[in-house]
Short mmCIF file of C-alpha atoms and ligand atoms in Angstrom, two decimals:
data_model
loop_
_atom_site.label_atom_id
_atom_site.label_comp_id
_atom_site.label_asym_id
_atom_site.label_seq_id
_atom_site.Cartn_x
_atom_site.Cartn_y
_atom_site.Cartn_z
CA MET A 26 -8.60 -20.16 -18.27
CA SER A 27 -5.58 -17.53 -18.68
CA LYS A 28 -3.15 -16.75 -16.03
CA PRO A 29 -4.51 -14.15 -13.69
CA ILE A 30 -3.07 -10.53 -14.47
CA VAL A 31 -1.29 -9.08 -11.67
CA ILE A 32 -0.47 -5.10 -11.35
CA ALA A 33 1.75 -4.14 -8.62
CA VAL A 34 1.71 -0.82 -7.25
CA ASP A 35 3.98 0.28 -4.85
CA GLY A 36 5.07 3.62 -3.08
CA PRO A 37 5.43 5.85 0.06
CA ALA A 38 2.76 6.99 2.23
CA ALA A 39 0.16 9.57 0.85
CA SER A 40 1.69 8.85 -2.74
CA GLY A 41 -1.64 8.58 -4.09
CA LYS A 42 -0.94 5.04 -5.20
CA GLY A 43 -4.28 3.75 -3.59
CA THR A 44 -6.49 6.15 -5.44
CA LEU A 45 -4.60 5.23 -8.80
CA SER A 46 -4.86 1.47 -7.84
CA ARG A 47 -8.56 1.52 -7.60
CA ARG A 48 -9.03 3.43 -10.83
CA LEU A 49 -6.84 1.04 -12.61
CA ALA A 50 -8.57 -2.09 -11.37
CA THR A 51 -11.98 -0.55 -12.83
CA GLN A 52 -10.15 0.29 -15.94
CA TYR A 53 -8.85 -3.27 -16.64
CA GLY A 54 -11.70 -5.40 -14.74
CA LEU A 55 -9.36 -6.64 -11.87
CA ARG A 56 -9.98 -6.94 -8.45
CA HIS A 57 -8.30 -4.62 -6.07
CA LEU A 58 -6.44 -5.01 -2.79
CA ASP A 59 -5.06 -2.27 -0.56
CA THR A 60 -2.43 -4.46 1.27
CA GLY A 61 -1.91 -1.57 3.75
CA LEU A 62 -5.46 -2.11 5.07
CA SER A 63 -4.42 -5.82 6.29
CA TYR A 64 -1.00 -4.02 8.21
CA ARG A 65 -3.80 -1.61 9.52
CA ALA A 66 -5.95 -4.43 10.58
CA VAL A 67 -3.50 -6.12 12.72
CA ALA A 68 -2.59 -2.82 14.38
CA GLN A 69 -6.50 -1.89 15.13
CA ALA A 70 -7.19 -5.23 16.25
CA LEU A 71 -4.29 -4.95 19.15
CA MET A 72 -5.31 -1.30 19.83
CA ALA A 73 -9.03 -2.22 20.56
CA ALA A 74 -7.90 -4.85 22.75
CA GLY A 75 -5.43 -2.81 24.73
CA ARG A 76 -2.42 -4.98 23.78
CA PRO A 77 1.25 -3.64 22.98
CA LEU A 78 2.16 -2.83 19.49
CA ASP A 79 5.67 -4.33 20.30
CA ASP A 80 4.96 -7.68 21.07
CA GLU A 81 5.53 -10.00 18.02
CA ALA A 82 3.88 -13.00 19.20
CA LEU A 83 0.28 -11.31 19.60
CA ALA A 84 0.91 -9.29 16.36
CA THR A 85 1.26 -12.66 14.70
CA GLU A 86 -1.90 -14.08 16.06
CA ALA A 87 -3.60 -10.73 15.20
CA ALA A 88 -2.13 -11.21 11.60
CA ARG A 89 -3.59 -15.01 11.57
CA ALA A 90 -7.17 -13.87 12.45
CA VAL A 91 -7.36 -10.94 9.93
CA ASP A 92 -10.09 -11.37 7.43
CA PHE A 93 -9.48 -10.02 3.84
CA SER A 94 -13.02 -10.06 2.76
CA ALA A 95 -14.42 -7.97 5.84
CA PHE A 96 -11.98 -4.72 6.04
CA ASP A 97 -13.68 -1.84 7.97
CA ALA A 98 -11.92 0.72 5.57
CA ALA A 99 -13.27 3.52 7.55
CA ALA A 100 -12.04 2.39 10.96
CA LEU A 101 -8.53 1.49 9.61
CA SER A 102 -8.11 4.63 8.07
CA ALA A 103 -7.69 6.48 11.35
CA HIS A 104 -4.29 8.49 11.11
CA ALA A 105 -2.96 6.47 14.57
CA VAL A 106 -3.67 3.33 12.81
CA GLY A 107 -1.62 3.97 9.89
CA ASP A 108 1.24 4.78 12.31
CA ALA A 109 0.54 1.74 14.47
CA ALA A 110 0.45 -0.27 11.00
CA SER A 111 4.01 0.77 10.26
CA ARG A 112 5.19 -0.57 13.76
CA VAL A 113 3.57 -4.14 13.73
CA SER A 114 4.59 -4.29 10.15
CA VAL A 115 8.30 -4.77 10.99
CA PHE A 116 7.86 -8.28 12.49
CA PRO A 117 8.80 -10.87 9.75
CA PRO A 118 6.12 -13.44 11.02
CA VAL A 119 3.42 -10.94 10.71
CA ARG A 120 4.49 -10.23 7.08
CA ARG A 121 4.88 -14.26 6.21
CA VAL A 122 1.33 -14.58 7.50
CA LEU A 123 -0.12 -11.56 5.41
CA VAL A 124 1.66 -12.04 2.54
CA GLU A 125 0.37 -15.60 2.10
CA LYS A 126 -3.08 -14.10 2.11
CA GLN A 127 -2.04 -11.35 -0.08
CA ARG A 128 -0.69 -13.74 -2.73
CA ALA A 129 -3.78 -16.20 -2.37
CA PHE A 130 -5.90 -13.04 -3.23
CA ALA A 131 -3.76 -12.11 -6.23
CA SER A 132 -3.89 -15.57 -7.70
CA GLN A 133 -7.79 -15.70 -8.24
CA PRO A 134 -9.07 -15.08 -11.79
CA PRO A 135 -9.18 -12.34 -13.33
CA GLY A 136 -6.37 -11.00 -11.38
CA ALA A 137 -5.74 -8.04 -9.08
CA VAL A 138 -4.17 -4.73 -8.58
CA LEU A 139 -2.21 -4.84 -5.37
CA ASP A 140 -0.78 -1.85 -3.72
CA GLY A 141 1.45 -1.44 -0.92
CA ARG A 142 5.31 -1.25 -0.18
CA ASP A 143 6.61 -4.70 -1.07
CA ILE A 144 4.20 -6.04 -3.82
CA GLY A 145 6.91 -5.95 -6.73
CA THR A 146 9.55 -6.79 -4.69
CA VAL A 147 8.47 -9.76 -2.40
CA VAL A 148 4.71 -10.58 -2.56
CA CYS A 149 4.16 -10.56 -6.62
CA PRO A 150 7.84 -10.65 -7.97
CA HIS A 151 6.52 -12.14 -11.24
CA ALA A 152 3.78 -9.48 -11.53
CA ASP A 153 2.85 -8.53 -15.13
CA VAL A 154 3.42 -4.82 -14.71
CA LYS A 155 5.03 -2.81 -11.91
CA LEU A 156 4.68 0.69 -11.00
CA TYR A 157 6.33 2.58 -8.27
CA VAL A 158 4.44 5.71 -7.54
CA THR A 159 6.10 8.52 -5.33
CA ALA A 160 6.17 12.43 -5.06
CA SER A 161 8.39 14.59 -2.75
CA PRO A 162 7.33 14.70 1.05
CA ALA A 163 6.50 18.18 0.53
CA VAL A 164 3.82 17.61 -2.13
CA ARG A 165 2.39 14.54 -0.24
CA ALA A 166 2.25 16.48 2.66
CA GLY A 167 0.63 19.23 0.87
CA ARG A 168 -1.81 16.89 -0.42
CA ARG A 169 -2.93 15.30 2.66
CA HIS A 170 -3.05 18.63 4.28
CA ARG A 171 -5.71 19.95 1.82
CA GLU A 172 -7.54 16.66 1.71
CA ILE A 173 -8.17 17.13 5.59
CA LEU A 174 -9.32 20.71 5.31
CA ARG A 175 -11.46 19.89 2.25
CA LEU A 176 -13.35 17.34 4.52
CA GLY A 177 -13.73 19.83 7.36
CA GLY A 178 -10.93 18.92 9.82
CA GLN A 179 -7.85 20.56 11.17
CA ALA A 180 -4.51 20.16 10.17
CA ASP A 181 -1.09 21.19 10.41
CA TYR A 182 1.13 21.16 7.67
CA ALA A 183 4.50 20.80 9.60
CA ALA A 184 3.10 17.79 11.61
CA ILE A 185 2.14 16.17 8.41
CA LEU A 186 5.24 16.59 6.81
CA ALA A 187 7.24 15.56 9.91
CA ASP A 188 5.13 12.64 10.25
CA ILE A 189 5.52 11.52 6.76
CA GLU A 190 9.02 11.84 6.81
CA ARG A 191 9.28 9.56 10.10
CA ARG A 192 6.80 6.96 8.26
CA ASP A 193 9.05 6.95 5.18
CA ALA A 194 12.26 6.12 7.21
CA ARG A 195 10.41 3.55 8.98
CA ASP A 196 8.93 1.79 5.93
CA MET A 197 12.25 2.27 4.00
CA GLU A 198 14.79 1.46 6.71
CA ARG A 199 13.08 -1.98 8.04
CA ALA A 200 15.27 -4.93 7.66
CA ASP A 201 12.31 -7.37 6.38
CA SER A 202 10.97 -6.16 2.87
CA PRO A 203 11.81 -2.20 3.10
CA LEU A 204 9.98 -0.12 0.67
CA ARG A 205 12.06 0.44 -2.45
CA PRO A 206 11.49 0.07 -6.39
CA ALA A 207 11.62 -3.56 -7.93
CA ALA A 208 14.48 -3.46 -10.48
CA ASP A 209 11.87 -3.94 -13.10
CA ALA A 210 9.61 -1.34 -11.86
CA HIS A 211 8.26 1.71 -13.75
CA LEU A 212 8.92 4.69 -11.67
CA LEU A 213 5.83 7.36 -11.53
CA ASP A 214 7.11 10.58 -9.91
CA THR A 215 3.40 12.36 -9.73
CA SER A 216 5.16 15.67 -7.94
CA GLN A 217 3.97 17.64 -11.03
CA MET A 218 1.16 15.67 -12.22
CA SER A 219 -2.54 15.97 -11.38
CA ILE A 220 -4.58 12.61 -10.36
CA GLU A 221 -6.02 12.25 -14.28
CA ALA A 222 -2.32 12.72 -15.68
CA ALA A 223 -0.88 9.88 -13.52
CA PHE A 224 -3.52 7.58 -14.33
CA LEU A 225 -3.06 8.44 -18.08
CA ALA A 226 0.59 7.80 -17.53
CA ALA A 227 -0.10 4.61 -15.85
CA CYS A 228 -2.61 3.06 -18.34
CA ALA A 229 0.09 3.85 -21.27
CA ILE A 230 2.62 1.91 -19.15
CA ILE A 231 0.15 -1.05 -18.43
CA ASP A 232 -0.98 -1.19 -22.18
CA ASP A 233 2.44 -1.40 -23.22
CA ALA A 234 3.45 -4.06 -20.88
CA LEU A 235 0.03 -6.25 -21.56
CA GLY A 236 0.42 -5.35 -25.03
CA GLY A 237 2.09 -8.75 -25.49
CA ARG A 238 -0.54 -10.80 -23.63
CA ASN A 239 -3.64 -9.66 -24.92
O1 LIG B 13 -0.38 2.27 2.70
P1 LIG B 13 -0.92 2.24 4.48
O2 LIG B 13 -0.50 3.84 4.56
O3 LIG B 13 -2.19 2.02 4.43
O4 LIG B 13 0.30 1.34 4.95
C1 LIG B 13 0.13 1.61 6.57
C2 LIG B 13 1.46 0.89 6.98
O5 LIG B 13 1.50 -0.97 6.54
C3 LIG B 13 2.64 1.57 6.34
O6 LIG B 13 3.39 2.52 6.80
C4 LIG B 13 3.64 0.10 6.22
C5 LIG B 13 3.06 -1.23 6.25
N1 LIG B 13 2.61 -1.79 4.89
C6 LIG B 13 3.64 -2.61 4.72
O7 LIG B 13 4.70 -2.69 5.52
N2 LIG B 13 3.39 -3.38 3.48
C7 LIG B 13 2.57 -3.41 2.51
N3 LIG B 13 2.51 -4.00 1.43
C8 LIG B 13 1.62 -2.24 3.08
C9 LIG B 13 1.50 -1.70 4.08
#
């Protein structure tokens, strides 16, 4: 059987990498893992148990217990959980435990699309294709703002923008596995692109990279 195909998709919060990754997985017949959910699951377990988020040993224990086959995406999508996930993700032992599980997921045939912050740099440095999806903070905040309004919620654009900037700073400035493009990643700046245009651009990059494999 041929080696599993791995597509790494990294980028900052609200860059659209999740939506793009799901579509790419369908397009190429691969499994999909949103690695952000694994960090969110650690944060959610601590919050649900009323435990602090700044205790490395507790967070590591919670990471060991995370079951990758049973993410409750609805509970994990809460805004507060995302922010808490960014906080527990700075602990190196938490990252080691989750990265090992992420690699195990990626290694099963026929392969997978993994999206996160450190897939191309740390989790799957030998991925067949690496994409780094980004957009300006203002564009990302605008998209998130419209999405919340579309779902009938209430949101303050300035607060969302400040939140995105704070999360970017924490994810990019942490010592262990900071968010940054791998040296061999293809940059996809979607600031001026529709979801469809970003999908087509990603497919062109992937088809070109996999051309030698198929
Ligand atoms: O992609 P997301 O918003 O669901 O991620 C939540 C947090 O989890 C993010 O702010 C940082 C952390 N994370 C990480 O450190 N490494 C990953 N591969 C994915 C997410």
